[in-house]
Amino acid sequence: MPSPQEILNQLKSIKYPGFSRDIVSFGLIKDIEVATAGVTVILTAASAKPEVLEEISAAVRRTVAAMPGVPAVRIELAEAPSPRMAAAALHRRPIPGIRHVIAVASGKGGVGKSTVAVNLALALQALGWRTGLMDADVYGPSVAMMVGAGAQIHVTQERRIVPLQRAGLRYISMALFIGDDAPIIWRGPMVTKLESEFLFNVEWGELDALVLDLPPGTGDAQLTITQRVALAGGVIVTTPQAIALQDVKRGVTMFQEVGVPVLGVIENMSYHLCRKCGRRHEIFAHGGGAHYASELGVPFLGELPFTHELREGADTATPLVAARPDHPVSEIFLGIASDIVARLNRSSTAP
Ligand SMILES: Nc1ncnc2c1ncn2[C@@H]1O[C@H](COP(=O)(O)OP(=O)(O)OP(=O)(O)O)[C@@H](O)[C@H]1O
Ligand SMILES: [Mg+2]
């Protein structure tokens, strides 16, 4: 009898009808139970049309039945979302004027989440999407530094915050509101409440995408944001050193528990791109990101090298994608961004 993981891998060969994406990365498989009597596949089919569901069920049945040692296959439909998902959906609010909110998360700190968020936002912008960036990390605010702080914050007559602009990107950081003598008030529940409320009080205008740089980790603060804001998807950043199945899994679980689709995993500082010879040097055993993404049934978005230009860009407030759009690493960001654009465009027309 095959294991649930083997069955899941096999189910990845089934495409969602009308899409190039498979049913596993669409999040359609809720659970797989293997017993001596046979295999039960539980589908989450809340949004699918009955005829589509019929087609998917038939394909699942055929595929699993064809695996060696499977005596019988049963398909179950989990119509009702989990209580946690239902609660999340209840409190989740869209941000007026914003088409897609994308959250960038990581299981650990220091993996380059802010670097990715800034350059990804710029890449989305370069592809023609009106884009905003919000640094939701109160304790280690870095977006303001990376895109250049120091600007004066304006507030409208309705007391709404006007975001700053740089390289056409609208951005705001919690850091801009914390004076040297203020941090003491930013604690626990207060922070969580302020962060999620804060987002709704910014005068973003019309945006195709807002990139949210979440605080590192997958604890309550991160979960609260994912529950209160209607997110289009989540991106998980990891590194070869930090990587462990558990690390990526925590991020995936955080999004999936609240019904937010995982857009994919990015492995940062995956290899070293030599600025002198332009060649790629393998410094760590890379590729774990792709492996774990596939194991967890979520898309893998790409590998980013360790490269000095990326760090210098951050230190001097000239992010690479804005300063050198033709740099090979900027091209990787553009590739990831167009992948995300394609996924979001598809999912907004998904059945
Ligand atoms: N691919 C890379 N190549 C070189 N340096 C990088 C790369 N990615 C990130 N860095 C550098 O590593 C440091 C940490 O990156 P960053 O601040 O983006 O991480 P983070 O995950 O947001 O950290 P934190 O948990 O503190 O928020 C920064 O100095 C950044 O410039
Ligand atoms: Mg950061």
Coordinates of C-alpha atoms and ligand atoms in Angstrom, one line a residue:
M1 CA 0.0 0.0 0.0
P2 CA 1.4 3.4 -0.9
S3 CA 1.9 6.1 1.8
P4 CA -0.2 9.3 1.8
Q5 CA 2.9 11.2 0.6
E6 CA 3.3 8.9 -2.4
I7 CA -0.3 9.2 -3.2
L8 CA -0.1 13.0 -2.9
N9 CA 2.9 13.0 -5.3
Q10 CA 0.9 10.9 -7.7
L11 CA -2.0 13.3 -7.5
K12 CA 0.2 16.2 -8.6
S13 CA 0.0 14.8 -12.2
I14 CA -3.7 15.8 -12.3
K15 CA -4.3 19.3 -13.7
Y16 CA -7.2 21.4 -12.5
P17 CA -9.6 21.4 -15.5
G18 CA -8.8 24.4 -17.6
F19 CA -5.6 25.3 -15.8
S20 CA -2.0 24.4 -16.1
R21 CA -1.7 24.1 -12.4
D22 CA -2.3 20.8 -10.6
I23 CA -5.0 20.0 -8.1
V24 CA -2.5 19.6 -5.2
S25 CA -0.9 23.1 -5.6
F26 CA -4.5 24.4 -6.0
G27 CA -5.0 23.2 -2.4
L28 CA -7.8 20.8 -3.4
I29 CA -6.5 17.8 -1.4
K30 CA -7.5 18.2 2.2
D31 CA -6.4 14.8 3.5
I32 CA -5.4 11.3 2.5
E33 CA -6.2 8.3 4.7
V34 CA -4.6 4.9 4.1
A35 CA -6.3 1.9 5.7
T36 CA -6.2 -1.8 4.9
A37 CA -9.6 -1.5 3.3
G38 CA -8.4 1.1 0.9
V39 CA -7.5 4.8 0.4
T40 CA -9.8 7.7 1.2
V41 CA -9.0 11.0 -0.5
I42 CA -10.7 14.0 1.0
L43 CA -11.2 17.0 -1.3
T44 CA -11.8 20.5 -0.3
A45 CA -14.2 21.5 -3.0
A46 CA -16.1 24.5 -1.6
S47 CA -15.7 26.7 -4.6
A48 CA -15.6 24.2 -7.5
K49 CA -18.6 23.7 -9.8
P50 CA -20.3 20.3 -9.6
E51 CA -19.2 19.2 -13.1
V52 CA -15.6 20.2 -12.4
L53 CA -15.7 18.3 -9.1
E54 CA -17.0 15.3 -10.9
E55 CA -14.1 15.4 -13.4
I56 CA -11.5 15.8 -10.6
S57 CA -13.0 13.0 -8.5
A58 CA -12.9 10.7 -11.5
A59 CA -9.3 11.5 -12.2
V60 CA -8.3 11.1 -8.6
R61 CA -10.1 7.7 -8.4
R62 CA -8.4 6.5 -11.6
T63 CA -5.0 7.7 -10.6
V64 CA -5.0 6.3 -7.1
A65 CA -6.6 3.0 -8.2
A66 CA -3.8 2.6 -10.7
M67 CA -1.2 2.6 -7.9
P68 CA 0.1 -0.8 -6.9
G69 CA -1.4 -2.3 -3.8
V70 CA -4.5 -0.1 -3.6
P71 CA -7.6 -2.3 -3.1
A72 CA -10.2 0.4 -3.2
V73 CA -10.5 4.2 -3.5
R74 CA -13.1 6.4 -1.8
I75 CA -13.5 10.1 -2.4
E76 CA -15.0 12.3 0.3
L77 CA -15.9 16.0 0.0
A78 CA -15.1 18.3 2.9
E79 CA -17.8 20.9 2.3
A80 CA -17.5 22.7 5.6
P81 CA -14.4 24.7 6.1
S82 CA -12.6 24.1 9.4
P83 CA -13.9 26.3 12.3
R84 CA -10.6 28.2 12.3
M85 CA -10.9 29.0 8.6
A86 CA -14.5 30.0 8.9
A87 CA -13.6 32.3 11.8
A88 CA -10.8 33.8 9.7
A89 CA -13.0 34.4 6.8
L90 CA -15.5 36.2 9.0
H91 CA -13.0 38.8 10.2
R92 CA -11.0 39.2 7.0
R93 CA -11.4 42.5 5.4
P94 CA -10.3 43.6 1.9
I95 CA -8.3 46.9 1.8
P96 CA -10.4 49.2 -0.4
G97 CA -8.7 50.0 -3.7
I98 CA -6.2 47.1 -3.5
R99 CA -6.6 44.1 -5.8
H100 CA -4.1 41.7 -4.3
V101 CA -2.4 41.7 -0.9
I102 CA 0.6 39.5 -0.9
A103 CA 2.2 38.6 2.5
V104 CA 5.9 37.7 2.6
A105 CA 6.7 35.4 5.6
S106 CA 9.6 33.4 7.0
G107 CA 9.9 30.8 9.7
K108 CA 13.1 32.4 10.9
G109 CA 14.6 35.9 11.1
G110 CA 17.4 37.2 9.0
V111 CA 16.7 35.0 5.9
G112 CA 16.3 38.0 3.6
K113 CA 12.6 38.4 3.9
S114 CA 12.7 42.2 3.7
T115 CA 15.2 42.1 0.8
V116 CA 12.9 39.9 -1.0
A117 CA 9.8 41.9 -0.2
V118 CA 11.3 45.2 -1.4
N119 CA 12.8 43.8 -4.7
L120 CA 9.7 41.7 -5.4
A121 CA 7.5 44.8 -5.0
L122 CA 9.8 46.7 -7.4
A123 CA 9.7 43.8 -9.8
L124 CA 5.8 43.8 -9.7
Q125 CA 6.0 47.5 -10.4
A126 CA 8.3 47.0 -13.3
L127 CA 5.8 44.6 -14.8
G128 CA 3.3 47.4 -14.8
W129 CA 1.4 46.6 -11.6
R130 CA 0.7 49.6 -9.4
T131 CA 2.4 48.4 -6.3
G132 CA 2.7 49.3 -2.6
L133 CA 4.9 48.0 0.1
M134 CA 4.2 47.8 3.8
D135 CA 6.7 47.0 6.4
A136 CA 4.7 45.3 9.2
D137 CA 7.8 44.4 11.3
V138 CA 7.8 46.7 14.3
Y139 CA 10.7 45.2 16.0
G140 CA 13.2 45.1 13.2
P141 CA 12.0 47.6 10.7
S142 CA 14.1 47.5 7.6
V143 CA 12.1 48.5 4.6
A144 CA 12.3 52.2 5.4
M145 CA 16.0 51.8 5.5
M146 CA 16.2 49.9 2.3
V147 CA 14.1 52.3 0.3
G148 CA 15.3 55.4 2.1
A149 CA 13.7 56.9 5.1
G150 CA 13.8 60.5 6.3
A151 CA 10.8 61.7 4.4
Q152 CA 8.1 63.6 6.1
I153 CA 4.8 61.7 6.7
H154 CA 1.7 63.5 5.7
V155 CA -1.8 62.9 7.0
T156 CA -5.0 63.8 5.1
Q157 CA -7.8 65.9 6.5
E158 CA -9.6 62.6 7.3
R159 CA -6.5 61.7 9.3
R160 CA -5.4 59.0 6.9
I161 CA -1.7 58.4 6.3
V162 CA -0.3 59.2 3.0
P163 CA 2.3 56.6 1.9
L164 CA 5.8 57.7 0.7
Q165 CA 6.9 57.1 -2.8
R166 CA 10.2 56.1 -4.2
A167 CA 10.9 54.7 -7.7
G168 CA 7.1 54.8 -8.2
L169 CA 6.6 52.5 -5.3
R170 CA 4.2 53.6 -2.6
Y171 CA 5.4 52.4 0.8
I172 CA 4.9 52.8 4.4
S173 CA 6.7 51.4 7.4
M174 CA 5.8 51.1 11.1
A175 CA 9.3 52.4 11.7
L176 CA 8.4 55.8 10.5
F177 CA 6.0 56.2 13.4
I178 CA 8.2 55.1 16.2
G179 CA 10.2 57.8 17.8
D180 CA 13.3 57.0 19.9
D181 CA 11.3 57.4 23.1
A182 CA 8.2 55.5 22.0
P183 CA 9.0 51.8 21.5
I184 CA 7.9 50.9 25.0
I185 CA 4.2 51.1 23.9
W186 CA 4.8 48.6 21.1
R187 CA 4.2 45.4 22.8
G188 CA 2.3 42.2 22.3
P189 CA -1.4 42.6 21.6
M190 CA -1.1 46.3 21.2
V191 CA 1.3 45.9 18.3
T192 CA -0.9 43.3 16.7
K193 CA -3.9 45.5 16.9
L194 CA -2.1 48.5 15.6
E195 CA -0.5 46.7 12.7
S196 CA -3.7 45.3 11.3
E197 CA -5.6 48.6 11.9
F198 CA -2.8 50.6 10.5
L199 CA -3.0 48.9 7.1
F200 CA -6.6 50.1 6.7
N201 CA -5.7 53.7 7.6
V202 CA -3.2 54.3 4.8
E203 CA -4.4 56.2 1.7
W204 CA -3.0 53.7 -0.8
G205 CA -5.2 54.8 -3.7
E206 CA -5.7 52.2 -6.4
L207 CA -3.1 49.4 -6.3
D208 CA -2.8 46.1 -8.2
A209 CA -0.7 44.7 -5.4
L210 CA 0.4 45.4 -1.9
V211 CA 3.4 43.5 -0.6
L212 CA 3.3 43.0 3.2
D213 CA 6.7 42.3 4.8
L214 CA 5.5 40.3 7.8
P215 CA 7.6 40.1 11.0
P216 CA 9.8 37.0 11.1
G217 CA 8.3 33.9 12.4
T218 CA 4.9 32.3 12.3
G219 CA 3.5 33.2 15.7
D220 CA 0.4 35.0 16.9
A221 CA 1.3 38.4 15.5
Q222 CA 1.7 37.0 12.0
L223 CA -1.4 34.9 12.2
T224 CA -3.4 37.8 13.3
I225 CA -2.5 39.8 10.2
T226 CA -3.3 36.8 8.0
Q227 CA -6.7 36.5 9.7
R228 CA -7.7 40.2 9.5
V229 CA -6.6 41.2 6.1
A230 CA -8.0 39.5 3.0
L231 CA -4.8 38.1 1.5
A232 CA -4.5 37.0 -2.1
G233 CA -1.5 34.8 -1.2
G234 CA 1.5 34.2 0.8
V235 CA 5.2 33.9 -0.1
I236 CA 7.6 32.0 2.1
V237 CA 11.3 32.9 2.2
T238 CA 13.9 30.5 3.4
T239 CA 17.6 29.8 3.1
P240 CA 19.7 26.6 2.8
Q241 CA 21.1 27.1 6.3
A242 CA 17.8 27.8 7.9
I243 CA 16.0 25.2 5.9
A244 CA 14.3 22.4 7.5
L245 CA 11.0 20.8 6.5
Q246 CA 9.5 22.1 9.7
D247 CA 10.5 25.7 9.0
V248 CA 8.9 25.8 5.6
K249 CA 5.9 23.8 6.9
R250 CA 5.2 26.2 9.6
G251 CA 4.9 29.0 7.0
V252 CA 2.7 26.9 4.7
T253 CA 0.5 25.8 7.6
M254 CA 0.1 29.3 8.8
F255 CA -1.4 30.4 5.5
Q256 CA -3.3 27.2 4.8
E257 CA -5.0 27.3 8.2
V258 CA -6.6 30.6 7.4
G259 CA -7.4 29.6 3.8
V260 CA -4.7 31.8 2.2
P261 CA -3.2 30.2 -0.9
V262 CA 0.5 29.7 -0.8
L263 CA 2.0 31.4 -3.9
G264 CA 5.3 29.7 -3.3
V265 CA 8.6 29.2 -1.6
I266 CA 11.7 31.3 -2.4
E267 CA 15.2 30.0 -1.4
N268 CA 17.4 33.0 -0.7
M269 CA 21.2 33.0 -0.5
S270 CA 21.0 29.7 -2.3
Y271 CA 24.4 29.9 -4.0
H272 CA 27.1 32.6 -4.4
L273 CA 27.1 34.7 -7.5
C274 CA 30.6 35.9 -8.0
R275 CA 30.7 39.6 -9.0
K276 CA 34.2 39.2 -10.5
C277 CA 33.7 36.2 -12.8
G278 CA 29.9 36.2 -12.9
R279 CA 29.9 32.5 -12.2
R280 CA 27.8 30.6 -9.8
H281 CA 29.5 28.9 -6.8
E282 CA 27.7 26.4 -4.7
I283 CA 28.5 27.2 -1.1
F284 CA 25.7 25.3 0.6
A285 CA 23.8 22.2 -0.3
H286 CA 21.1 24.2 -2.0
G287 CA 17.8 23.0 -3.5
G288 CA 16.1 22.2 -0.2
G289 CA 13.5 24.9 -0.9
A290 CA 12.4 23.2 -4.1
H291 CA 12.4 19.8 -2.4
Y292 CA 10.3 20.8 0.6
A293 CA 7.9 22.9 -1.5
S294 CA 7.2 19.8 -3.6
E295 CA 6.9 17.7 -0.6
L296 CA 4.3 20.1 0.9
G297 CA 2.5 20.4 -2.4
V298 CA 3.1 24.1 -2.8
P299 CA 4.8 25.9 -5.8
F300 CA 8.5 26.7 -5.7
L301 CA 9.2 30.2 -7.0
G302 CA 12.9 30.2 -7.4
E303 CA 16.5 30.5 -6.0
L304 CA 18.2 33.8 -5.3
P305 CA 22.0 33.9 -5.0
F306 CA 24.0 35.4 -2.3
T307 CA 25.3 38.5 -4.0
H308 CA 27.0 41.6 -2.7
E309 CA 25.0 43.9 -4.9
L310 CA 21.8 42.9 -3.1
R311 CA 23.3 43.8 0.3
E312 CA 24.8 47.0 -0.9
G313 CA 21.5 47.9 -2.5
A314 CA 19.8 47.5 0.9
D315 CA 22.5 49.4 2.8
T316 CA 22.4 52.4 0.5
A317 CA 18.7 52.6 0.0
T318 CA 19.0 51.7 -3.7
P319 CA 17.4 48.3 -4.1
L320 CA 18.8 46.2 -6.9
V321 CA 15.7 45.8 -9.0
A322 CA 15.3 49.7 -9.1
A323 CA 19.0 50.5 -9.5
R324 CA 20.0 47.8 -11.9
P325 CA 17.0 46.2 -13.6
D326 CA 19.3 44.3 -16.1
H327 CA 21.3 42.6 -13.3
P328 CA 20.9 38.8 -13.4
V329 CA 19.5 38.8 -9.9
S330 CA 17.0 41.5 -10.9
E331 CA 16.0 39.2 -13.7
I332 CA 15.3 36.4 -11.3
F333 CA 13.1 38.8 -9.3
L334 CA 11.2 39.7 -12.5
G335 CA 10.7 36.1 -13.3
I336 CA 9.3 35.4 -9.8
A337 CA 7.1 38.5 -10.1
S338 CA 5.7 37.4 -13.4
D339 CA 5.0 33.9 -12.1
I340 CA 3.1 35.5 -9.2
V341 CA 1.2 37.9 -11.6
A342 CA 0.2 34.9 -13.7
R343 CA -1.0 32.9 -10.6
L344 CA -3.0 35.8 -9.2
N345 CA -4.6 36.6 -12.6
R346 CA -5.5 32.9 -12.9
S347 CA -6.9 32.6 -9.4
S348 CA -9.1 35.7 -9.7
T349 CA -10.8 34.0 -12.6
A350 CA -10.7 30.5 -11.1
P351 CA -14.1 28.8 -10.6
Ligands
LIG1 N1 20.7 37.3 -1.4 C1 21.4 38.0 -0.6 N2 22.7 38.3 -0.9 C2 23.4 39.1 -0.1 N3 23.0 39.6 1.1 C3 21.7 39.4 1.4 C4 20.8 38.6 0.5 N4 19.6 38.6 1.1 C5 19.7 39.3 2.2 N5 20.9 39.8 2.4 C6 21.4 40.6 3.5 O1 21.2 39.9 4.7 C7 20.7 40.7 5.8 C8 19.4 40.2 6.3 O2 18.4 40.4 5.2 P1 17.0 41.0 5.5 O3 17.0 42.2 6.4 O4 16.3 41.2 4.2 O5 16.4 39.7 6.3 P2 15.0 39.6 7.1 O6 14.6 38.2 6.9 O7 14.1 40.6 6.7 O8 15.6 39.9 8.5 P3 14.7 40.2 9.8 O9 14.3 38.9 10.4 O10 15.7 40.9 10.7 O11 13.5 41.0 9.4 C9 20.7 42.1 5.2 O12 22.0 42.7 5.5 C10 20.6 41.9 3.7 O13 21.2 42.9 3.0
MG2 MG 13.1 42.1 7.8

